[in-house]
XYZ file of C-alpha atoms in Angstrom:
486
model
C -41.818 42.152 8.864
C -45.200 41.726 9.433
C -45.302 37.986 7.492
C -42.263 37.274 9.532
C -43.998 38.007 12.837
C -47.380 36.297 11.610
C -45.140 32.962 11.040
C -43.484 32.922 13.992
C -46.643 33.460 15.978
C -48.349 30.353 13.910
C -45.308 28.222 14.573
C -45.510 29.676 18.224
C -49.820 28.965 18.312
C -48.585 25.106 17.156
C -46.327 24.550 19.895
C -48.511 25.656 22.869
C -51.223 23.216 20.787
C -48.514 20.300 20.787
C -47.884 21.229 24.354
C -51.652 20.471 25.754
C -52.106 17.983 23.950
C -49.216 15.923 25.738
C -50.474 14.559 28.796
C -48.753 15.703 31.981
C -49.073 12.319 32.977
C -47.100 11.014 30.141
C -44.489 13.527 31.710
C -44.339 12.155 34.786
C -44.336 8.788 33.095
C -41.002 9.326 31.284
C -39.726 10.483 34.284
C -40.045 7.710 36.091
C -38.992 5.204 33.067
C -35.553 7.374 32.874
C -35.192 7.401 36.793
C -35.622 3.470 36.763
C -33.325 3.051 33.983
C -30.713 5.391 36.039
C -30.969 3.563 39.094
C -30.993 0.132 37.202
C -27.142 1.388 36.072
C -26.142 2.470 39.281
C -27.057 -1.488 40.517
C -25.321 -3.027 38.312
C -21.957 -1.264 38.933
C -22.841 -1.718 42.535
C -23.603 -5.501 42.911
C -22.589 -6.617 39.511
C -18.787 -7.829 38.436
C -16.306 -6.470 36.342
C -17.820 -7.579 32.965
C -15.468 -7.810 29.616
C -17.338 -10.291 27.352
C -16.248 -13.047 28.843
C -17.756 -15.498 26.897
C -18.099 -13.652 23.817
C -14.660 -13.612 23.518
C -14.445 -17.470 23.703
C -17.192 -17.635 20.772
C -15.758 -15.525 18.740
C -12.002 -16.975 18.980
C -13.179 -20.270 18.425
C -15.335 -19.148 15.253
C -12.619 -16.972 13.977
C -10.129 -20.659 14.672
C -12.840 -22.245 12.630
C -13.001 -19.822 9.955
C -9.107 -20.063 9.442
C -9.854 -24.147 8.871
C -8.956 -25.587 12.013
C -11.410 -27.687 14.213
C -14.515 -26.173 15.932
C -14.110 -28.090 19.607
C -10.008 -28.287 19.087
C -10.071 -24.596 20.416
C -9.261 -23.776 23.767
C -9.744 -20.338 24.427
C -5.587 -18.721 25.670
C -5.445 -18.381 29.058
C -8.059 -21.041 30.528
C -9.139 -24.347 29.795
C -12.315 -23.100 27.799
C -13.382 -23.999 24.371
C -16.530 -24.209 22.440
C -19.133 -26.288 24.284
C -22.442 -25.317 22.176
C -23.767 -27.704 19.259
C -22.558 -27.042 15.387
C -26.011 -25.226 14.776
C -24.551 -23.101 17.216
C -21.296 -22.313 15.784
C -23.013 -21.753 12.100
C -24.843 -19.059 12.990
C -21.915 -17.471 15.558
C -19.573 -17.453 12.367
C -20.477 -14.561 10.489
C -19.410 -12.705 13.774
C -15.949 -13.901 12.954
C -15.528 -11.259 10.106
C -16.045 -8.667 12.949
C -14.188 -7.392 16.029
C -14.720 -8.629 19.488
C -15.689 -5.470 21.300
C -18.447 -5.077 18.051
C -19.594 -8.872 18.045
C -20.236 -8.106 22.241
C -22.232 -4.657 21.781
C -24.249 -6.774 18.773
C -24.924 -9.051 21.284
C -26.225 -7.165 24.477
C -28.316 -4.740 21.525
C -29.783 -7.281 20.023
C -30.540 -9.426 23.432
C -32.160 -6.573 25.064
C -34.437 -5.788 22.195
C -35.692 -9.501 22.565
C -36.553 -8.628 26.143
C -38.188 -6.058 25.692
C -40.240 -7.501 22.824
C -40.829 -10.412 25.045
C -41.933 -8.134 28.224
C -44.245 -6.411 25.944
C -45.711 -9.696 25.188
C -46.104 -11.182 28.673
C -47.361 -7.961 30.296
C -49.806 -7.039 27.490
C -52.919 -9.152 28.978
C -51.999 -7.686 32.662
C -51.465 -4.055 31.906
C -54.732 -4.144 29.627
C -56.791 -5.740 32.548
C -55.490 -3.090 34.820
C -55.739 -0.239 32.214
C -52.166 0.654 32.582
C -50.032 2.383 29.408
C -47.930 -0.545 27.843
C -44.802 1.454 26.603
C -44.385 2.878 30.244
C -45.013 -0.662 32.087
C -42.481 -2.742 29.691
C -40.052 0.660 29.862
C -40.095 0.210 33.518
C -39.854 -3.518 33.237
C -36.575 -3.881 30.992
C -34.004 -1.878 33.131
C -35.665 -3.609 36.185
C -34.933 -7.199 34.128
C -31.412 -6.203 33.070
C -30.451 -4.887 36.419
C -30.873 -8.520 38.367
C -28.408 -11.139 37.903
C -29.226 -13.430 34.959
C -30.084 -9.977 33.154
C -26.446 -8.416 33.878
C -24.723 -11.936 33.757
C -25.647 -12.361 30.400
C -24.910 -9.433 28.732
C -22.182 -8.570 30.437
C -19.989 -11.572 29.415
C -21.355 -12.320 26.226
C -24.219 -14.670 26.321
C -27.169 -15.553 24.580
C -29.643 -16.714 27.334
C -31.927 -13.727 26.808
C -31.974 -14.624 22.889
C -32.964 -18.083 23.758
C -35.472 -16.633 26.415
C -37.508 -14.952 23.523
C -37.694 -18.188 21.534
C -38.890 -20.040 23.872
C -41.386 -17.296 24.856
C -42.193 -16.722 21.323
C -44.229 -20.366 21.181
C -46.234 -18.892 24.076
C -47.411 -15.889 22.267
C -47.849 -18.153 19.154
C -49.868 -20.496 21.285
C -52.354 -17.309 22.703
C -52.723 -16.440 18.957
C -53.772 -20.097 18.058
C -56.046 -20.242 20.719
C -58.121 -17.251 19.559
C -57.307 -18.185 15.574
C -59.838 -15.955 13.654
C -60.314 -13.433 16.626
C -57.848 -10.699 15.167
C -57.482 -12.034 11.427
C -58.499 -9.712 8.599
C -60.058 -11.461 5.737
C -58.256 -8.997 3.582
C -54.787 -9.520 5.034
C -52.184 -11.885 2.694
C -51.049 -15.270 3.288
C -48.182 -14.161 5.479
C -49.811 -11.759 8.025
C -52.579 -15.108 8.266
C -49.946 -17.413 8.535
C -47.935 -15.539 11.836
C -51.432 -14.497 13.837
C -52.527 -18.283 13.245
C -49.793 -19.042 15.481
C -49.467 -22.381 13.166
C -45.948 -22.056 13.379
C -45.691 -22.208 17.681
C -43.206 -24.755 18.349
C -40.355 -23.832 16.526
C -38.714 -20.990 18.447
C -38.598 -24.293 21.341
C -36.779 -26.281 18.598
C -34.485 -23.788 17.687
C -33.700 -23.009 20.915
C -33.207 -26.730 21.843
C -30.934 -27.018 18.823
C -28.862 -24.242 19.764
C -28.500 -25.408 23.759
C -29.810 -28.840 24.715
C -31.502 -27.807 28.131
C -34.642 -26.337 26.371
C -35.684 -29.886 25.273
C -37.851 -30.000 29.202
C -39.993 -27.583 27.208
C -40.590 -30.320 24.426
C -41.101 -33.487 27.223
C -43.631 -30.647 28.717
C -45.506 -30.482 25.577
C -46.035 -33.788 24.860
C -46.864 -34.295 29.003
C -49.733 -31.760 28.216
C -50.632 -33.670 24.905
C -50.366 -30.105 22.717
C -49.349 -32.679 19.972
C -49.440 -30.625 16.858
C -46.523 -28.351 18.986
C -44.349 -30.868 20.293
C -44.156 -32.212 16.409
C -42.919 -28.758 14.616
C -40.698 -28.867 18.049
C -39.492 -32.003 17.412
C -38.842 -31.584 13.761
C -37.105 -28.174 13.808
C -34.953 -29.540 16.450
C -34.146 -32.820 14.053
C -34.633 -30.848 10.763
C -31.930 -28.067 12.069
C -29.355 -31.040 13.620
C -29.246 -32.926 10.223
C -28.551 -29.829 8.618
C -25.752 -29.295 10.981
C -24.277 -32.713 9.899
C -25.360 -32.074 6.359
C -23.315 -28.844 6.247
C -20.742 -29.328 8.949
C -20.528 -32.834 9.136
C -16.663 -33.532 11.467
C -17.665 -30.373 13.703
C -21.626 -32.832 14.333
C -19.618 -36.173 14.669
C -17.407 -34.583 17.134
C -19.962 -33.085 19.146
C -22.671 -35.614 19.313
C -20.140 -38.635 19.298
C -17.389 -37.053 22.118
C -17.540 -33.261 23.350
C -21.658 -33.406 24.748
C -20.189 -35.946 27.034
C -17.321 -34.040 27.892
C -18.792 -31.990 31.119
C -15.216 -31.010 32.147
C -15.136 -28.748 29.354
C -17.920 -26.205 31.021
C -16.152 -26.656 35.053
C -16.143 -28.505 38.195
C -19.780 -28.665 39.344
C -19.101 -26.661 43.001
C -17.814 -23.471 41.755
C -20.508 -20.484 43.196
C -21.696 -19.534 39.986
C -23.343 -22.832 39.340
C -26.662 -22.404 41.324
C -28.189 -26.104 39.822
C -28.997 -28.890 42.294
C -25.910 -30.721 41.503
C -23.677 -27.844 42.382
C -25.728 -27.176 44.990
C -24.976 -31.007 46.350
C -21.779 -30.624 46.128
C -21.025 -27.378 47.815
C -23.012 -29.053 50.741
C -20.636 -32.385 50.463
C -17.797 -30.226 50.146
C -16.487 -31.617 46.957
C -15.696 -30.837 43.789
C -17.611 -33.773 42.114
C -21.539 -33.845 42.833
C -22.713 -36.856 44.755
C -24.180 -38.855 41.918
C -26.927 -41.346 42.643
C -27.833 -38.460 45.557
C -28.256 -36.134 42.315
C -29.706 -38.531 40.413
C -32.649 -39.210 43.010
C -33.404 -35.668 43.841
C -33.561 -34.552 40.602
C -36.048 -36.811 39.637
C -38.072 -35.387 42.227
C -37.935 -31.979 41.353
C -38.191 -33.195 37.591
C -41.794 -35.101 38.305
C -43.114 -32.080 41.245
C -42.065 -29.319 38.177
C -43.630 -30.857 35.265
C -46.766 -32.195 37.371
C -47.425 -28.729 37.990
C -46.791 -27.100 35.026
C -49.317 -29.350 33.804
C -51.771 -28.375 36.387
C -50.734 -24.989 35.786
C -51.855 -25.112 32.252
C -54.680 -26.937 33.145
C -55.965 -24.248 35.191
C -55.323 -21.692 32.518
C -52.069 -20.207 33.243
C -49.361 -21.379 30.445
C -47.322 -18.362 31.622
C -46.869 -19.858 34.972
C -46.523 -23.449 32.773
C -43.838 -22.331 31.211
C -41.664 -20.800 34.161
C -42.399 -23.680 35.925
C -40.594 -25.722 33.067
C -37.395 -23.295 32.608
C -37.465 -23.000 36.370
C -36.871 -26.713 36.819
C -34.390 -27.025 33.623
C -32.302 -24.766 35.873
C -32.515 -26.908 39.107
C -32.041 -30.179 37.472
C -29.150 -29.480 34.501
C -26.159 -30.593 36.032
C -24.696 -26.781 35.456
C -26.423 -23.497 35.545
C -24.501 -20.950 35.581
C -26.236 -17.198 37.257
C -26.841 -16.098 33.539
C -28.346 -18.742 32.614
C -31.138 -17.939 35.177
C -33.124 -15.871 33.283
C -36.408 -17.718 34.273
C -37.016 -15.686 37.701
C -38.027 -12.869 34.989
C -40.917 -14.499 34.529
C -41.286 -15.447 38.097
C -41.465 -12.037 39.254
C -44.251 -11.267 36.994
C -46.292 -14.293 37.914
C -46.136 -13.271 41.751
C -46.725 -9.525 41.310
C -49.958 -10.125 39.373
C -50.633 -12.658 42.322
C -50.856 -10.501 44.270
C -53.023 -7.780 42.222
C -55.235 -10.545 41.416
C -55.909 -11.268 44.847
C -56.122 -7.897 46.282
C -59.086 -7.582 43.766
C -60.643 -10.383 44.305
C -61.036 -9.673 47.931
C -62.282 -6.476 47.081
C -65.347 -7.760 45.051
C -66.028 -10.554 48.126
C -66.053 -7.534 50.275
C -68.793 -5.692 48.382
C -70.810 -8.444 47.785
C -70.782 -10.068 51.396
C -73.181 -9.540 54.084
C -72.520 -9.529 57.732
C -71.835 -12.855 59.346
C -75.106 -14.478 60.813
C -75.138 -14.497 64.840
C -74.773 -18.088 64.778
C -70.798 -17.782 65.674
C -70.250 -16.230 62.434
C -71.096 -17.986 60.052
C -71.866 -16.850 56.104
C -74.272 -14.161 55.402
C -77.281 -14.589 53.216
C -75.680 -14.752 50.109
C -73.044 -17.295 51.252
C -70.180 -15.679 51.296
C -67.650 -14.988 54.179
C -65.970 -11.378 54.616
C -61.930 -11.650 53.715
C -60.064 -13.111 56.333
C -57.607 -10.219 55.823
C -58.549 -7.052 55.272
C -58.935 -6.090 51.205
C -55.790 -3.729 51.427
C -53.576 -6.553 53.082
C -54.598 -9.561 50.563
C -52.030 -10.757 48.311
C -49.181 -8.792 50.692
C -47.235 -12.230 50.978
C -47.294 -12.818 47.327
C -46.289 -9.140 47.010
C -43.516 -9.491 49.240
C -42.586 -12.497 48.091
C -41.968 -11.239 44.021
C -39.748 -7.875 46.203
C -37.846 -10.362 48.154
C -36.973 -12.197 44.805
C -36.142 -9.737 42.943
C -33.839 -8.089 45.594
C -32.526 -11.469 46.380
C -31.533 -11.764 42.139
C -30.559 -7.753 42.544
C -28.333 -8.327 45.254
C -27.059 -11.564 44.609
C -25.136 -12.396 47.779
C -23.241 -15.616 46.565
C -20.324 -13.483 45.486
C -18.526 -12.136 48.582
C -18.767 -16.171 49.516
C -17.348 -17.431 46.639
C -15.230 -20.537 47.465
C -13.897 -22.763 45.601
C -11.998 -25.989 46.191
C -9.293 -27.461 46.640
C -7.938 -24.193 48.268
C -10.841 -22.855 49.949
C -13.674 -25.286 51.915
C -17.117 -24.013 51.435
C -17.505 -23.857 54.772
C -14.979 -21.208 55.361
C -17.153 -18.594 56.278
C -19.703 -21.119 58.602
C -23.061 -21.928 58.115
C -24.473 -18.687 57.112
C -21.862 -17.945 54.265
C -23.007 -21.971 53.232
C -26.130 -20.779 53.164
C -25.422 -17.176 51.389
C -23.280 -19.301 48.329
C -25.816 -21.425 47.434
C -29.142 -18.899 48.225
C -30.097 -18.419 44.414
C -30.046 -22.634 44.108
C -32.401 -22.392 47.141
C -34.408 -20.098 45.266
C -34.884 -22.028 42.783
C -36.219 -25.109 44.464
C -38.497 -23.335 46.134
C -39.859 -21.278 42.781
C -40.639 -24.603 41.309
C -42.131 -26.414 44.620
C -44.183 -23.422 45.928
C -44.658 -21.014 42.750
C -48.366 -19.903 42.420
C -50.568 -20.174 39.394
C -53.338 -18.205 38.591
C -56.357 -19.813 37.415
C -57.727 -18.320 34.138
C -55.225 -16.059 33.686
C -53.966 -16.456 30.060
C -55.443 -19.777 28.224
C -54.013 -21.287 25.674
C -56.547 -24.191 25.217
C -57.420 -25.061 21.236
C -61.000 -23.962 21.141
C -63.979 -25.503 18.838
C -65.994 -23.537 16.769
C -68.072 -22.213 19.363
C -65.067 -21.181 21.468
C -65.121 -23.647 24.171
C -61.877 -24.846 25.101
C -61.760 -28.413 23.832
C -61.397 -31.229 27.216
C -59.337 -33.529 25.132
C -56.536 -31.147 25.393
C -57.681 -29.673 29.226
C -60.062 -29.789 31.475
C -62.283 -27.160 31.847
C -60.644 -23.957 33.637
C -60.992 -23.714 37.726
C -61.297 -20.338 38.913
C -60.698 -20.383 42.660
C -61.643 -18.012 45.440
């Protein structure tokens, strides 16, 4: 008896030590991650639509069609006028899913697309929450449910889609192109050939190629990189994407002649261009014309606008030191200037949310140092102190409020997503049926976009990816040297 009660008073002593050694902030912490991720639910049964996998289900019929012998882009999914509209790379690596059942091949899906999310949040916020000293696992476990919870986030997993797969890709060549900036910073002479080989970030432009050879629209990403002259980058982009498509015709050669020769040009096979869900400039025209068909040399004109103003400032963007920004800038205007983008497929504002919210941190601080370090205006009608430098304009607490507000309003604007109780669509309903304001309402996350890629901020020095010389100076025939601005 007496060992007995000696053990269970150890066992009881090791608790209480586990116990204060867990931070009651941690506590708190977990709290709130579970209370976001409850409340994240609860939005998207409230503004989010009945969601059956969609999509998913017109994948995996027309894989399972394919896997029976029959002809990739002869499938029509029963019911609609649907079929398969993604490139043979594509469909090769849907098919294994065809040995699998629909309701499995859709839980895969959303598992394996939110894990990429959160991988990717955990790489974008990483610089931020270390400059700021906050806890990584609680800011990305706050971030995901707050990402899935919007529209693009919902959109895609709820019917099937692989946007947030493609997302990570794509955002994987960022984080490769950090690492190559800083090669030999964090690599252990002792570590082997592979661990050398992935922190080299040697290998950034690939996830862009894949993802180009999976869906066409990422290929802005590879005009940006050559626009920016990362060379070496746009070459492994540019040969995965060409390596990966002549394997396609190598393995699957009718399903590639069919695609590339007939069914890329076939843009009735995705939907007219004014139905509500396609928030792009060209459904965006013709909602506004009131037609089914887009207005094309009106199209044509505008988009070249917004192709020039989002690629000129991506590359200023990058210039400045901010490829994060760079690169939302680039998916941002792949969305306004693809002839269809569906809701999911805006999975960009992610990104934009981040960018403004560290806006406006950034700004808030720096006002606070300019407030510590300047002197009283001179009695000559105000003018700098001694050491040159005005007071803020606004007080510390109230800089950076509009680019604050500006990243709520978005992401309320994405979490409420009011095109849906003004969904028209013609011939039987005009888009004008509920006046101006429902207009307006249908076609608000198009809006958003145009003015994300016209008016979105960059932040000077934020997150470099120059190639740096031996010394570590960034190297000007890849960028000018960084501007950090007041």
């Amino acid at each position: 008896m007496p060992a007995t009660v000696g053990r269970r008073a150890d066992r009881l002593a090791h608790v209480q030590r586990l116990a204060r050694r867990i931070d009651r902030r941690t506590v708190v912490r977990a709290g709130i991650v579970g209370l976001v991720a409850y409340a994240a639910w609860v939005a998207v049964g409230l503004f989010g639509r009945p969601y059956n996998f969609f999509d998913m289900k017109i994948y995996h019929g027309a894989v399972v069609w394919w896997a029976s012998g029959r002809e990739l882009y002869e499938f029509i999914s029963p019911g609609t006028t649907l079929g398969f509209t993604y490139p043979p790379f594509a469909g090769l690596l849907m098919l294994p899913m065809a040995r699998i059942p629909i309701g499995v091949a859709g839980l895969l899906n959303a598992a394996a697309s939110i894990a990429a999310l959160t991988v990717v949040l955990a790489g974008l916020l990483r610089p931020i929450v270390d400059r700021l000293g906050w806890p990584l696992w609680f800011t990305v476990g706050v971030a995901v449910p707050l990402a899935v919870a919007i529209e693009p986030g919902r959109e895609t997993l709820g019917y099937g889609q692989v946007n947030l797969l493609l997302f990570a890709l794509i955002m994987a060549d960022l984080i490769g192109l950090r690492w190559r900036s800083r090669r030999g910073t964090r690599l252990d002479p002792a570590a082997g050939p592979l661990h050398r080989f992935v922190y080299s970030g040697a290998w950034a432009g690939a996830g862009i190629g894949l993802a180009t050879a999976i869906k066409l629209t990422p290929a802005l990403f590879i005009v940006y990189l050559v626009i920016t002259r990362q060379w070496r980058v746009a070459a492994t982009a540019i040969g995965t994407t060409i390596g990966v498509t002549i394997g396609s015709f190598g393995l699957v050669g009718p399903e590639a002649r069919a695609y590339f020769g007939g069914v890329l040009w076939q843009t009735e096979r995705v939907g007219a261009a004014d139905m509500t869900p396609n928030q792009s400039l060209a459904g965006l025209l013709a909602r506004l014309y009131d037609s089914i068909e887009t207005p094309g040399l009106l199209w044509l004109a505008f988009s070249v606008l917004m192709l020039a103003l989002g690629l000129s400032r991506a590359a200023n963007s990058r210039a400045d030191g901010d490829e994060l920004t760079a690169f939302t800038l680039v998916g941002l205007t792949a969305n306004v200037i693809s002839p269809i983008s569906w809701t999911h497929h805006l999975v960009w504002v992610i990104p934009a949310i981040i960018v403004l919210a560290d806006a406006a941190v950034r700004r808030r601080e720096a006002s606070r140092g300019l407030a510590q370090r300047a002197t009283p205006p001179s009695s000559y009608g105000g003018l700098p102190g001694v050491n040159g430098l005005r007071p803020p304009i606004w007080y510390p607490a109230l800089t950076g409020l509009r680019h604050g507000v500006a990243a709520v309003v978005l992401y309320l604007l994405f979490l409420v997503s009011p095109i849906w109780p003004y969904e028209h669509q013609l011939p039987e309903v005009s888009h004008y049926q509920d006046g101006l304001f429902g207009a307006l309402m249908e076609n608000s996350l198009a809006l958003a976009l145009i003015v994300l890629v016209a008016a979105l901020p960059w932040r000077p020095g934020a997150e470099p990816t120059f190639y740096t010389d031996r010394a570590g100076r960034p190297t000007l025939t890849t960028a000018r040297r960084t501007t950090i601005r007041r």
